Structures are given as C-alpha cells and as structure tokens.
mmCIF file with all atom_site columns, C-alpha atoms and ligand atoms in Angstrom:
data_model
loop_
_atom_site.group_PDB
_atom_site.id
_atom_site.type_symbol
_atom_site.label_atom_id
_atom_site.label_alt_id
_atom_site.label_comp_id
_atom_site.label_asym_id
_atom_site.label_entity_id
_atom_site.label_seq_id
_atom_site.pdbx_PDB_ins_code
_atom_site.Cartn_x
_atom_site.Cartn_y
_atom_site.Cartn_z
_atom_site.occupancy
_atom_site.B_iso_or_equiv
_atom_site.pdbx_formal_charge
_atom_site.auth_seq_id
_atom_site.auth_comp_id
_atom_site.auth_asym_id
_atom_site.auth_atom_id
_atom_site.pdbx_PDB_model_num
ATOM   1   C CA . MET A 1 1   ? 77.874  -58.085 -13.626 1.00 92.00 ? 168 MET A CA 1
ATOM   2   C CA . PRO A 1 2   ? 80.620  -55.814 -12.206 1.00 96.00 ? 169 PRO A CA 1
ATOM   3   C CA . ALA A 1 3   ? 83.910  -56.129 -14.384 1.00 98.00 ? 170 ALA A CA 1
ATOM   4   C CA . ARG A 1 4   ? 86.497  -58.501 -12.902 1.00 98.00 ? 171 ARG A CA 1
ATOM   5   C CA . LEU A 1 5   ? 89.902  -56.838 -12.353 1.00 98.00 ? 172 LEU A CA 1
ATOM   6   C CA . VAL A 1 6   ? 93.186  -58.472 -11.977 1.00 98.00 ? 173 VAL A CA 1
ATOM   7   C CA . VAL A 1 7   ? 95.846  -56.114 -10.512 1.00 98.00 ? 174 VAL A CA 1
ATOM   8   C CA . LEU A 1 8   ? 99.400  -56.668 -10.723 1.00 98.00 ? 175 LEU A CA 1
ATOM   9   C CA . VAL A 1 9   ? 101.904 -54.876 -8.297  1.00 98.00 ? 176 VAL A CA 1
ATOM   10  C CA . SER A 1 10  ? 105.455 -54.558 -7.275  1.00 98.00 ? 177 SER A CA 1
ATOM   11  C CA . GLY A 1 11  ? 105.512 -52.207 -4.414  1.00 96.00 ? 178 GLY A CA 1
ATOM   12  C CA . VAL A 1 12  ? 103.540 -50.736 -1.776  1.00 97.00 ? 179 VAL A CA 1
ATOM   13  C CA . GLY A 1 13  ? 100.296 -50.819 -3.569  1.00 98.00 ? 180 GLY A CA 1
ATOM   14  C CA . THR A 1 14  ? 98.685  -47.290 -3.155  1.00 98.00 ? 181 THR A CA 1
ATOM   15  C CA . ASN A 1 15  ? 97.224  -47.462 -6.505  1.00 98.00 ? 182 ASN A CA 1
ATOM   16  C CA . LEU A 1 16  ? 95.817  -50.815 -5.704  1.00 98.00 ? 183 LEU A CA 1
ATOM   17  C CA . GLN A 1 17  ? 94.343  -49.628 -2.501  1.00 98.00 ? 184 GLN A CA 1
ATOM   18  C CA . ALA A 1 18  ? 92.596  -46.687 -4.307  1.00 98.00 ? 185 ALA A CA 1
ATOM   19  C CA . LEU A 1 19  ? 90.944  -49.258 -6.641  1.00 98.00 ? 186 LEU A CA 1
ATOM   20  C CA . LEU A 1 20  ? 89.979  -51.552 -3.603  1.00 98.00 ? 187 LEU A CA 1
ATOM   21  C CA . ASP A 1 21  ? 88.323  -48.651 -1.809  1.00 98.00 ? 188 ASP A CA 1
ATOM   22  C CA . ALA A 1 22  ? 86.493  -47.628 -5.099  1.00 98.00 ? 189 ALA A CA 1
ATOM   23  C CA . CYS A 1 23  ? 85.252  -51.225 -5.622  1.00 98.00 ? 190 CYS A CA 1
ATOM   24  C CA . ARG A 1 24  ? 83.366  -51.028 -2.247  1.00 97.00 ? 191 ARG A CA 1
ATOM   25  C CA . ASP A 1 25  ? 80.722  -49.138 -4.137  1.00 97.00 ? 192 ASP A CA 1
ATOM   26  C CA . PRO A 1 26  ? 78.540  -51.280 -6.155  1.00 96.00 ? 193 PRO A CA 1
ATOM   27  C CA . GLU A 1 27  ? 77.821  -48.509 -8.596  1.00 97.00 ? 194 GLU A CA 1
ATOM   28  C CA . TYR A 1 28  ? 81.607  -48.509 -9.416  1.00 98.00 ? 195 TYR A CA 1
ATOM   29  C CA . GLY A 1 29  ? 81.130  -51.332 -11.696 1.00 98.00 ? 196 GLY A CA 1
ATOM   30  C CA . ALA A 1 30  ? 84.238  -53.316 -11.039 1.00 98.00 ? 197 ALA A CA 1
ATOM   31  C CA . VAL A 1 31  ? 85.694  -55.804 -8.466  1.00 98.00 ? 198 VAL A CA 1
ATOM   32  C CA . VAL A 1 32  ? 89.197  -56.930 -7.808  1.00 98.00 ? 199 VAL A CA 1
ATOM   33  C CA . ALA A 1 33  ? 89.240  -60.581 -8.376  1.00 98.00 ? 200 ALA A CA 1
ATOM   34  C CA . ALA A 1 34  ? 92.878  -61.176 -7.576  1.00 98.00 ? 201 ALA A CA 1
ATOM   35  C CA . VAL A 1 35  ? 96.188  -59.407 -7.020  1.00 98.00 ? 202 VAL A CA 1
ATOM   36  C CA . GLY A 1 36  ? 99.547  -60.742 -8.257  1.00 98.00 ? 203 GLY A CA 1
ATOM   37  C CA . ALA A 1 37  ? 103.157 -59.561 -7.629  1.00 98.00 ? 204 ALA A CA 1
ATOM   38  C CA . ASP A 1 38  ? 106.365 -60.256 -9.288  1.00 98.00 ? 205 ASP A CA 1
ATOM   39  C CA . ARG A 1 39  ? 108.301 -60.482 -5.964  1.00 97.00 ? 206 ARG A CA 1
ATOM   40  C CA . PRO A 1 40  ? 107.507 -61.700 -2.335  1.00 97.00 ? 207 PRO A CA 1
ATOM   41  C CA . ASP A 1 41  ? 106.369 -59.311 0.471   1.00 96.00 ? 208 ASP A CA 1
ATOM   42  C CA . THR A 1 42  ? 104.816 -56.463 -1.545  1.00 97.00 ? 209 THR A CA 1
ATOM   43  C CA . GLY A 1 43  ? 102.563 -54.172 0.350   1.00 97.00 ? 210 GLY A CA 1
ATOM   44  C CA . GLY A 1 44  ? 100.215 -54.508 -2.563  1.00 98.00 ? 211 GLY A CA 1
ATOM   45  C CA . VAL A 1 45  ? 99.668  -58.323 -1.843  1.00 98.00 ? 212 VAL A CA 1
ATOM   46  C CA . ALA A 1 46  ? 99.361  -57.479 1.977   1.00 98.00 ? 213 ALA A CA 1
ATOM   47  C CA . ARG A 1 47  ? 96.650  -55.054 1.225   1.00 98.00 ? 214 ARG A CA 1
ATOM   48  C CA . ALA A 1 48  ? 94.729  -57.462 -0.997  1.00 98.00 ? 215 ALA A CA 1
ATOM   49  C CA . ALA A 1 49  ? 95.172  -60.207 1.656   1.00 97.00 ? 216 ALA A CA 1
ATOM   50  C CA . ALA A 1 50  ? 93.783  -57.860 4.213   1.00 96.00 ? 217 ALA A CA 1
ATOM   51  C CA . ALA A 1 51  ? 90.933  -57.275 2.079   1.00 95.00 ? 218 ALA A CA 1
ATOM   52  C CA . GLY A 1 52  ? 90.138  -60.940 1.611   1.00 97.00 ? 219 GLY A CA 1
ATOM   53  C CA . ILE A 1 53  ? 91.277  -61.057 -2.003  1.00 98.00 ? 220 ILE A CA 1
ATOM   54  C CA . ALA A 1 54  ? 92.992  -63.887 -3.623  1.00 98.00 ? 221 ALA A CA 1
ATOM   55  C CA . THR A 1 55  ? 96.832  -63.302 -4.307  1.00 98.00 ? 222 THR A CA 1
ATOM   56  C CA . PHE A 1 56  ? 99.708  -64.815 -6.202  1.00 98.00 ? 223 PHE A CA 1
ATOM   57  C CA . GLU A 1 57  ? 103.348 -64.216 -6.298  1.00 98.00 ? 224 GLU A CA 1
ATOM   58  C CA . LEU A 1 58  ? 105.525 -65.097 -9.309  1.00 98.00 ? 225 LEU A CA 1
ATOM   59  C CA . PRO A 1 59  ? 109.232 -64.059 -8.879  1.00 97.00 ? 226 PRO A CA 1
ATOM   60  C CA . LEU A 1 60  ? 110.978 -64.142 -12.185 1.00 96.00 ? 227 LEU A CA 1
ATOM   61  C CA . SER A 1 61  ? 113.969 -65.992 -10.213 1.00 96.00 ? 228 SER A CA 1
ATOM   62  C CA . ALA A 1 62  ? 111.700 -69.092 -9.723  1.00 96.00 ? 229 ALA A CA 1
ATOM   63  C CA . TYR A 1 63  ? 111.558 -69.730 -13.523 1.00 97.00 ? 230 TYR A CA 1
ATOM   64  C CA . ALA A 1 64  ? 114.072 -71.033 -15.884 1.00 97.00 ? 231 ALA A CA 1
ATOM   65  C CA . ASP A 1 65  ? 113.721 -68.046 -18.173 1.00 97.00 ? 232 ASP A CA 1
ATOM   66  C CA . ARG A 1 66  ? 111.704 -65.054 -19.077 1.00 97.00 ? 233 ARG A CA 1
ATOM   67  C CA . ALA A 1 67  ? 109.343 -67.070 -21.359 1.00 98.00 ? 234 ALA A CA 1
ATOM   68  C CA . ASP A 1 68  ? 108.398 -69.578 -18.687 1.00 98.00 ? 235 ASP A CA 1
ATOM   69  C CA . TRP A 1 69  ? 107.749 -66.688 -16.204 1.00 98.00 ? 236 TRP A CA 1
ATOM   70  C CA . ASP A 1 70  ? 105.534 -65.000 -18.719 1.00 98.00 ? 237 ASP A CA 1
ATOM   71  C CA . ALA A 1 71  ? 103.528 -68.238 -19.428 1.00 98.00 ? 238 ALA A CA 1
ATOM   72  C CA . ALA A 1 72  ? 103.097 -68.652 -15.707 1.00 98.00 ? 239 ALA A CA 1
ATOM   73  C CA . LEU A 1 73  ? 102.156 -65.113 -15.217 1.00 98.00 ? 240 LEU A CA 1
ATOM   74  C CA . THR A 1 74  ? 99.567  -65.418 -18.093 1.00 98.00 ? 241 THR A CA 1
ATOM   75  C CA . ASP A 1 75  ? 98.018  -68.724 -16.603 1.00 98.00 ? 242 ASP A CA 1
ATOM   76  C CA . ALA A 1 76  ? 98.036  -67.360 -13.023 1.00 98.00 ? 243 ALA A CA 1
ATOM   77  C CA . VAL A 1 77  ? 96.031  -64.062 -14.475 1.00 98.00 ? 244 VAL A CA 1
ATOM   78  C CA . ALA A 1 78  ? 93.770  -66.169 -16.424 1.00 98.00 ? 245 ALA A CA 1
ATOM   79  C CA . ALA A 1 79  ? 92.758  -68.407 -13.476 1.00 98.00 ? 246 ALA A CA 1
ATOM   80  C CA . HIS A 1 80  ? 90.843  -65.365 -12.347 1.00 98.00 ? 247 HIS A CA 1
ATOM   81  C CA . GLU A 1 81  ? 88.968  -64.677 -15.563 1.00 98.00 ? 248 GLU A CA 1
ATOM   82  C CA . PRO A 1 82  ? 89.582  -60.984 -15.693 1.00 98.00 ? 249 PRO A CA 1
ATOM   83  C CA . ASP A 1 83  ? 87.670  -58.507 -17.895 1.00 98.00 ? 250 ASP A CA 1
ATOM   84  C CA . LEU A 1 84  ? 90.589  -56.121 -17.439 1.00 98.00 ? 251 LEU A CA 1
ATOM   85  C CA . VAL A 1 85  ? 94.192  -56.406 -16.259 1.00 98.00 ? 252 VAL A CA 1
ATOM   86  C CA . VAL A 1 86  ? 95.606  -53.290 -14.279 1.00 98.00 ? 253 VAL A CA 1
ATOM   87  C CA . LEU A 1 87  ? 99.245  -52.791 -13.789 1.00 98.00 ? 254 LEU A CA 1
ATOM   88  C CA . GLY A 1 88  ? 99.571  -50.811 -10.748 1.00 97.00 ? 255 GLY A CA 1
ATOM   89  C CA . GLY A 1 89  ? 103.263 -50.042 -10.096 1.00 96.00 ? 256 GLY A CA 1
ATOM   90  C CA . PHE A 1 90  ? 104.223 -53.489 -11.763 1.00 97.00 ? 257 PHE A CA 1
ATOM   91  C CA . MET A 1 91  ? 107.833 -53.266 -12.478 1.00 95.00 ? 258 MET A CA 1
ATOM   92  C CA . LYS A 1 92  ? 108.183 -55.939 -15.033 1.00 95.00 ? 259 LYS A CA 1
ATOM   93  C CA . LEU A 1 93  ? 107.359 -55.993 -18.846 1.00 96.00 ? 260 LEU A CA 1
ATOM   94  C CA . THR A 1 94  ? 104.649 -58.558 -19.740 1.00 97.00 ? 261 THR A CA 1
ATOM   95  C CA . GLY A 1 95  ? 105.813 -60.789 -22.417 1.00 97.00 ? 262 GLY A CA 1
ATOM   96  C CA . PRO A 1 96  ? 104.388 -62.364 -25.674 1.00 98.00 ? 263 PRO A CA 1
ATOM   97  C CA . ALA A 1 97  ? 102.309 -64.920 -24.084 1.00 98.00 ? 264 ALA A CA 1
ATOM   98  C CA . PHE A 1 98  ? 100.635 -62.510 -21.699 1.00 98.00 ? 265 PHE A CA 1
ATOM   99  C CA . LEU A 1 99  ? 100.024 -60.073 -24.558 1.00 98.00 ? 266 LEU A CA 1
ATOM   100 C CA . SER A 1 100 ? 98.559  -62.619 -26.854 1.00 98.00 ? 267 SER A CA 1
ATOM   101 C CA . ARG A 1 101 ? 96.018  -63.455 -24.139 1.00 98.00 ? 268 ARG A CA 1
ATOM   102 C CA . PHE A 1 102 ? 95.455  -60.061 -22.470 1.00 98.00 ? 269 PHE A CA 1
ATOM   103 C CA . GLY A 1 103 ? 96.471  -57.508 -25.117 1.00 97.00 ? 270 GLY A CA 1
ATOM   104 C CA . GLY A 1 104 ? 93.999  -54.763 -25.514 1.00 96.00 ? 271 GLY A CA 1
ATOM   105 C CA . ARG A 1 105 ? 92.475  -55.382 -22.006 1.00 97.00 ? 272 ARG A CA 1
ATOM   106 C CA . THR A 1 106 ? 95.581  -54.520 -19.843 1.00 98.00 ? 273 THR A CA 1
ATOM   107 C CA . VAL A 1 107 ? 96.241  -51.039 -18.761 1.00 98.00 ? 274 VAL A CA 1
ATOM   108 C CA . ASN A 1 108 ? 99.322  -49.632 -17.119 1.00 98.00 ? 275 ASN A CA 1
ATOM   109 C CA . THR A 1 109 ? 99.873  -46.235 -15.094 1.00 98.00 ? 276 THR A CA 1
ATOM   110 C CA . HIS A 1 110 ? 103.092 -44.391 -15.485 1.00 98.00 ? 277 HIS A CA 1
ATOM   111 C CA . PRO A 1 111 ? 104.364 -41.403 -13.447 1.00 98.00 ? 278 PRO A CA 1
ATOM   112 C CA . ALA A 1 112 ? 105.317 -39.183 -16.305 1.00 98.00 ? 279 ALA A CA 1
ATOM   113 C CA . LEU A 1 113 ? 103.669 -37.640 -19.231 1.00 98.00 ? 280 LEU A CA 1
ATOM   114 C CA . SER A 1 114 ? 104.123 -40.088 -22.091 1.00 98.00 ? 281 SER A CA 1
ATOM   115 C CA . PRO A 1 115 ? 106.041 -40.137 -24.503 1.00 98.00 ? 282 PRO A CA 1
ATOM   116 C CA . SER A 1 116 ? 108.597 -38.477 -22.098 1.00 98.00 ? 283 SER A CA 1
ATOM   117 C CA . PHE A 1 117 ? 110.401 -40.295 -19.540 1.00 98.00 ? 284 PHE A CA 1
ATOM   118 C CA . PRO A 1 118 ? 109.373 -43.903 -20.071 1.00 97.00 ? 285 PRO A CA 1
ATOM   119 C CA . GLY A 1 119 ? 110.649 -46.671 -17.857 1.00 96.00 ? 286 GLY A CA 1
ATOM   120 C CA . MET A 1 120 ? 111.470 -47.000 -14.059 1.00 95.00 ? 287 MET A CA 1
ATOM   121 C CA . HIS A 1 121 ? 112.433 -43.627 -13.133 1.00 97.00 ? 288 HIS A CA 1
ATOM   122 C CA . GLY A 1 122 ? 110.038 -41.145 -14.512 1.00 97.00 ? 289 GLY A CA 1
ATOM   123 C CA . PRO A 1 123 ? 110.074 -38.460 -11.695 1.00 98.00 ? 290 PRO A CA 1
ATOM   124 C CA . GLN A 1 124 ? 113.611 -38.633 -11.378 1.00 98.00 ? 291 GLN A CA 1
ATOM   125 C CA . GLU A 1 125 ? 114.325 -37.924 -15.149 1.00 98.00 ? 292 GLU A CA 1
ATOM   126 C CA . ALA A 1 126 ? 111.589 -35.206 -15.184 1.00 98.00 ? 293 ALA A CA 1
ATOM   127 C CA . LEU A 1 127 ? 113.494 -33.451 -12.542 1.00 98.00 ? 294 LEU A CA 1
ATOM   128 C CA . ASP A 1 128 ? 116.885 -34.005 -14.283 1.00 98.00 ? 295 ASP A CA 1
ATOM   129 C CA . HIS A 1 129 ? 115.439 -32.604 -17.543 1.00 98.00 ? 296 HIS A CA 1
ATOM   130 C CA . GLY A 1 130 ? 114.132 -29.542 -15.841 1.00 98.00 ? 297 GLY A CA 1
ATOM   131 C CA . VAL A 1 131 ? 110.740 -29.740 -16.805 1.00 98.00 ? 298 VAL A CA 1
ATOM   132 C CA . LYS A 1 132 ? 108.125 -27.620 -15.265 1.00 98.00 ? 299 LYS A CA 1
ATOM   133 C CA . VAL A 1 133 ? 105.219 -29.802 -15.724 1.00 98.00 ? 300 VAL A CA 1
ATOM   134 C CA . THR A 1 134 ? 104.981 -33.690 -15.335 1.00 98.00 ? 301 THR A CA 1
ATOM   135 C CA . GLY A 1 135 ? 102.226 -36.015 -14.592 1.00 98.00 ? 302 GLY A CA 1
ATOM   136 C CA . ALA A 1 136 ? 100.887 -39.437 -14.918 1.00 98.00 ? 303 ALA A CA 1
ATOM   137 C CA . THR A 1 137 ? 99.802  -41.367 -17.981 1.00 98.00 ? 304 THR A CA 1
ATOM   138 C CA . LEU A 1 138 ? 97.217  -44.413 -18.290 1.00 98.00 ? 305 LEU A CA 1
ATOM   139 C CA . PHE A 1 139 ? 97.689  -46.363 -21.256 1.00 98.00 ? 306 PHE A CA 1
ATOM   140 C CA . VAL A 1 140 ? 97.027  -49.540 -22.951 1.00 98.00 ? 307 VAL A CA 1
ATOM   141 C CA . VAL A 1 141 ? 99.731  -52.031 -22.665 1.00 98.00 ? 308 VAL A CA 1
ATOM   142 C CA . ASP A 1 142 ? 101.638 -53.135 -25.822 1.00 97.00 ? 309 ASP A CA 1
ATOM   143 C CA . ALA A 1 143 ? 105.045 -54.587 -26.204 1.00 96.00 ? 310 ALA A CA 1
ATOM   144 C CA . GLY A 1 144 ? 107.032 -51.452 -25.756 1.00 96.00 ? 311 GLY A CA 1
ATOM   145 C CA . VAL A 1 145 ? 108.139 -49.670 -22.549 1.00 96.00 ? 312 VAL A CA 1
ATOM   146 C CA . ASP A 1 146 ? 105.332 -47.353 -21.777 1.00 96.00 ? 313 ASP A CA 1
ATOM   147 C CA . THR A 1 147 ? 104.528 -46.921 -25.446 1.00 97.00 ? 314 THR A CA 1
ATOM   148 C CA . GLY A 1 148 ? 100.820 -48.052 -25.609 1.00 97.00 ? 315 GLY A CA 1
ATOM   149 C CA . PRO A 1 149 ? 97.846  -46.040 -26.829 1.00 98.00 ? 316 PRO A CA 1
ATOM   150 C CA . ILE A 1 150 ? 97.090  -43.301 -24.169 1.00 98.00 ? 317 ILE A CA 1
ATOM   151 C CA . LEU A 1 151 ? 93.724  -43.580 -22.162 1.00 98.00 ? 318 LEU A CA 1
ATOM   152 C CA . ALA A 1 152 ? 94.177  -40.571 -19.968 1.00 98.00 ? 319 ALA A CA 1
ATOM   153 C CA . GLN A 1 153 ? 96.819  -38.187 -18.601 1.00 98.00 ? 320 GLN A CA 1
ATOM   154 C CA . VAL A 1 154 ? 97.216  -35.743 -15.685 1.00 98.00 ? 321 VAL A CA 1
ATOM   155 C CA . ALA A 1 155 ? 99.405  -32.911 -15.377 1.00 98.00 ? 322 ALA A CA 1
ATOM   156 C CA . VAL A 1 156 ? 101.283 -31.987 -12.066 1.00 98.00 ? 323 VAL A CA 1
ATOM   157 C CA . PRO A 1 157 ? 103.431 -28.885 -11.776 1.00 98.00 ? 324 PRO A CA 1
ATOM   158 C CA . VAL A 1 158 ? 107.198 -29.304 -10.795 1.00 98.00 ? 325 VAL A CA 1
ATOM   159 C CA . GLU A 1 159 ? 108.133 -27.255 -7.725  1.00 98.00 ? 326 GLU A CA 1
ATOM   160 C CA . ASP A 1 160 ? 111.632 -25.788 -7.356  1.00 97.00 ? 327 ASP A CA 1
ATOM   161 C CA . ALA A 1 161 ? 112.103 -27.643 -4.141  1.00 97.00 ? 328 ALA A CA 1
ATOM   162 C CA . ASP A 1 162 ? 111.030 -31.029 -5.285  1.00 98.00 ? 329 ASP A CA 1
ATOM   163 C CA . THR A 1 163 ? 113.069 -34.213 -4.848  1.00 98.00 ? 330 THR A CA 1
ATOM   164 C CA . PRO A 1 164 ? 112.351 -37.227 -6.999  1.00 98.00 ? 331 PRO A CA 1
ATOM   165 C CA . ALA A 1 165 ? 110.516 -38.587 -3.734  1.00 98.00 ? 332 ALA A CA 1
ATOM   166 C CA . SER A 1 166 ? 108.308 -35.671 -3.201  1.00 98.00 ? 333 SER A CA 1
ATOM   167 C CA . LEU A 1 167 ? 107.580 -35.166 -6.917  1.00 98.00 ? 334 LEU A CA 1
ATOM   168 C CA . HIS A 1 168 ? 106.666 -38.786 -7.264  1.00 98.00 ? 335 HIS A CA 1
ATOM   169 C CA . GLU A 1 169 ? 104.402 -38.584 -4.023  1.00 98.00 ? 336 GLU A CA 1
ATOM   170 C CA . ARG A 1 170 ? 102.594 -35.427 -5.620  1.00 98.00 ? 337 ARG A CA 1
ATOM   171 C CA . ILE A 1 171 ? 102.162 -37.356 -8.982  1.00 98.00 ? 338 ILE A CA 1
ATOM   172 C CA . LYS A 1 172 ? 100.871 -40.564 -7.149  1.00 98.00 ? 339 LYS A CA 1
ATOM   173 C CA . VAL A 1 173 ? 97.918  -38.343 -5.725  1.00 98.00 ? 340 VAL A CA 1
ATOM   174 C CA . ALA A 1 174 ? 96.808  -37.298 -9.021  1.00 98.00 ? 341 ALA A CA 1
ATOM   175 C CA . GLU A 1 175 ? 97.631  -40.789 -10.501 1.00 98.00 ? 342 GLU A CA 1
ATOM   176 C CA . ARG A 1 176 ? 95.470  -42.407 -8.184  1.00 98.00 ? 343 ARG A CA 1
ATOM   177 C CA . ALA A 1 177 ? 92.448  -40.234 -8.872  1.00 98.00 ? 344 ALA A CA 1
ATOM   178 C CA . MET A 1 178 ? 93.026  -40.695 -12.684 1.00 98.00 ? 345 MET A CA 1
ATOM   179 C CA . LEU A 1 179 ? 93.210  -44.410 -12.300 1.00 98.00 ? 346 LEU A CA 1
ATOM   180 C CA . VAL A 1 180 ? 90.145  -44.725 -10.240 1.00 98.00 ? 347 VAL A CA 1
ATOM   181 C CA . ASP A 1 181 ? 88.137  -42.649 -12.513 1.00 98.00 ? 348 ASP A CA 1
ATOM   182 C CA . VAL A 1 182 ? 89.356  -44.251 -15.837 1.00 98.00 ? 349 VAL A CA 1
ATOM   183 C CA . VAL A 1 183 ? 89.210  -47.976 -14.611 1.00 98.00 ? 350 VAL A CA 1
ATOM   184 C CA . GLY A 1 184 ? 85.567  -47.293 -13.637 1.00 98.00 ? 351 GLY A CA 1
ATOM   185 C CA . ARG A 1 185 ? 84.616  -45.718 -16.841 1.00 98.00 ? 352 ARG A CA 1
ATOM   186 C CA . ILE A 1 186 ? 86.252  -48.664 -18.546 1.00 98.00 ? 353 ILE A CA 1
ATOM   187 C CA . ALA A 1 187 ? 84.496  -51.081 -16.382 1.00 98.00 ? 354 ALA A CA 1
ATOM   188 C CA . ARG A 1 188 ? 81.124  -49.604 -17.012 1.00 98.00 ? 355 ARG A CA 1
ATOM   189 C CA . ARG A 1 189 ? 81.505  -48.550 -20.761 1.00 97.00 ? 356 ARG A CA 1
ATOM   190 C CA . GLY A 1 190 ? 84.657  -49.793 -22.258 1.00 97.00 ? 357 GLY A CA 1
ATOM   191 C CA . PHE A 1 191 ? 86.957  -48.106 -24.777 1.00 98.00 ? 358 PHE A CA 1
ATOM   192 C CA . THR A 1 192 ? 88.048  -48.302 -28.467 1.00 97.00 ? 359 THR A CA 1
ATOM   193 C CA . ILE A 1 193 ? 91.355  -48.138 -30.062 1.00 97.00 ? 360 ILE A CA 1
ATOM   194 C CA . SER A 1 194 ? 92.093  -46.855 -33.527 1.00 96.00 ? 361 SER A CA 1
ATOM   195 C CA . GLY A 1 195 ? 95.669  -46.709 -34.478 1.00 94.00 ? 362 GLY A CA 1
ATOM   196 C CA . ARG A 1 196 ? 97.412  -44.728 -31.567 1.00 96.00 ? 363 ARG A CA 1
ATOM   197 C CA . LYS A 1 197 ? 94.304  -43.269 -30.431 1.00 97.00 ? 364 LYS A CA 1
ATOM   198 C CA . ALA A 1 198 ? 92.433  -44.677 -27.595 1.00 98.00 ? 365 ALA A CA 1
ATOM   199 C CA . THR A 1 199 ? 88.842  -43.383 -26.634 1.00 98.00 ? 366 THR A CA 1
ATOM   200 C CA . LEU A 1 200 ? 86.937  -43.980 -23.428 1.00 98.00 ? 367 LEU A CA 1
ATOM   201 C CA . LEU A 1 201 ? 83.327  -44.810 -24.163 1.00 96.00 ? 368 LEU A CA 1
HETATM 202 C C1 . GAR B 2 .   ? 103.184 -45.658 -9.403  1.00 96.47 ? 58  GAR B C1 1
HETATM 203 O O1 . GAR B 2 .   ? 103.707 -44.201 -9.237  1.00 96.47 ? 58  GAR B O1 1
HETATM 204 C C2 . GAR B 2 .   ? 103.284 -46.132 -10.908 1.00 96.47 ? 58  GAR B C2 1
HETATM 205 O O2 . GAR B 2 .   ? 103.121 -45.292 -11.728 1.00 96.47 ? 58  GAR B O2 1
HETATM 206 C C3 . GAR B 2 .   ? 104.862 -46.551 -10.859 1.00 96.47 ? 58  GAR B C3 1
HETATM 207 O O3 . GAR B 2 .   ? 105.081 -47.152 -9.553  1.00 96.47 ? 58  GAR B O3 1
HETATM 208 C C4 . GAR B 2 .   ? 104.258 -46.424 -8.621  1.00 96.47 ? 58  GAR B C4 1
HETATM 209 C C5 . GAR B 2 .   ? 103.518 -47.386 -7.899  1.00 96.47 ? 58  GAR B C5 1
HETATM 210 O O4 . GAR B 2 .   ? 102.935 -46.951 -6.683  1.00 96.47 ? 58  GAR B O4 1
HETATM 211 N N1 . GAR B 2 .   ? 105.074 -47.425 -11.908 1.00 96.47 ? 58  GAR B N1 1
HETATM 212 C C6 . GAR B 2 .   ? 106.096 -47.186 -12.804 1.00 96.47 ? 58  GAR B C6 1
HETATM 213 O O5 . GAR B 2 .   ? 106.899 -46.385 -12.746 1.00 96.47 ? 58  GAR B O5 1
HETATM 214 C C7 . GAR B 2 .   ? 106.280 -48.306 -13.916 1.00 96.47 ? 58  GAR B C7 1
HETATM 215 N N2 . GAR B 2 .   ? 106.926 -47.769 -14.828 1.00 96.47 ? 58  GAR B N2 1
HETATM 216 P P1 . GAR B 2 .   ? 102.134 -47.752 -5.653  1.00 96.47 ? 58  GAR B P1 1
HETATM 217 O O6 . GAR B 2 .   ? 102.886 -49.142 -5.446  1.00 96.47 ? 58  GAR B O6 1
HETATM 218 O O7 . GAR B 2 .   ? 101.942 -47.105 -4.570  1.00 96.47 ? 58  GAR B O7 1
HETATM 219 O O8 . GAR B 2 .   ? 100.722 -48.068 -6.475  1.00 96.47 ? 58  GAR B O8 1
#
C-alpha cells in the first residue's frame, strides 16, 4: 500500500506540485490523500483541486483561539488517515494537539540551512547576513520554529546579484528535488530518530 500523505500549504504550492507529480508514479510509494491550508484561495489548494484531491481550509481567524484552531487542524488532518504529514510552505506553527497526534510523522521544509535563519524570512536573512552558501532543510517537526531533527539539507550558492526573490526561487528548485527524494524514501523505508539525529532508512 502506498503511504498516505496529507500536505499542508499556505502559498503557491510548488512543493506540493512536485509531490503530486512524483505520486503519479506507482513506484514512488506515496499518494497525496488531502491538502489543507490555513487560509483561503491558496495556489496549493487550487493545484490539489485540479488534481481531484480532497482539500480543506482552516483559517485561524475562524476559531476562538489558537488551541481551537489546532484541535480543528488535527481533526481535519486525521480524517484523511495520513502516514506522513508534509508541511510544504505552511506558514503556521502546529500546536500541542497536532504534535501529540502527528509528532514524529510530520516533516517540514525550510528555505535555509538550519540552524541558521529560522522563521518566515530565510532567504532575506541569509542575504542580509552576507552568507555565500545557503540552501534548504527538511526536518521532523517539533514544538520549535524550524528546530526539529534534520532529515536532509541541500546547499545553494548565493550570487552577488541575488535579491531575496531570486535567491528564494533558486533555493526552491533544489528544495523541491530534495523534498521529492526524501519523502519518497520515507514513504518506502521510513526513518529513525535518536536524540537530534534523524536517519533515513
Ligand atoms: C518554500 O520555499 C518553503 O520552504 C517556505 O515557503 C516556500 C513555499 O513555496 N516555507 C517557509 O519559509 C516556512 N518557514 P511553495 O508554496 O511554492 O511550495
């Protein structure tokens, strides 16, 4: 049986699209069971709908507080019985309810080389700092901001003429390839965690 993925998005969804494309090959070992967003009208949800995949949208503003939103997100994801949850440009921290249900089987992709530049502005902060190499990190989600055990990283050189947008676009090319490779490996073989060290099987 292929592994069931639920992918959570906030934006245009090119990482999601890369997974949707990979999942068309039965040998890949995974299917996208559903796509969820924390806001309306994301490109990610539109891509999923175009592919005939179930979608859900849970804006934080529709809930009394963050705990209610976290519980609703947990239930919405659980309804699709995922083996693995993939945060593909999901711009919210998942909360305690979500982590107690899906901790250890939720991965996130971040456009910087962790532990540098966590948060929402990885490419901008890398440029501001003047680093010559940045990249993307795929990690197992924990309660922190981009702090979980690292599954894979890919390096991307910074060019003199880079803007935050040009650097982010180049990171995203490498990021998508890494995401597709590693999610497939997890779907087929899994991974282990010992302390901070995550190992793909
Ligand atoms: C990706 O680069 C992802 O790493 C980043 O948002 C982009 C989403 O692109 N996520 C974060 O910055 C989370 N801290 P996409 O919508 O085209 O997949």
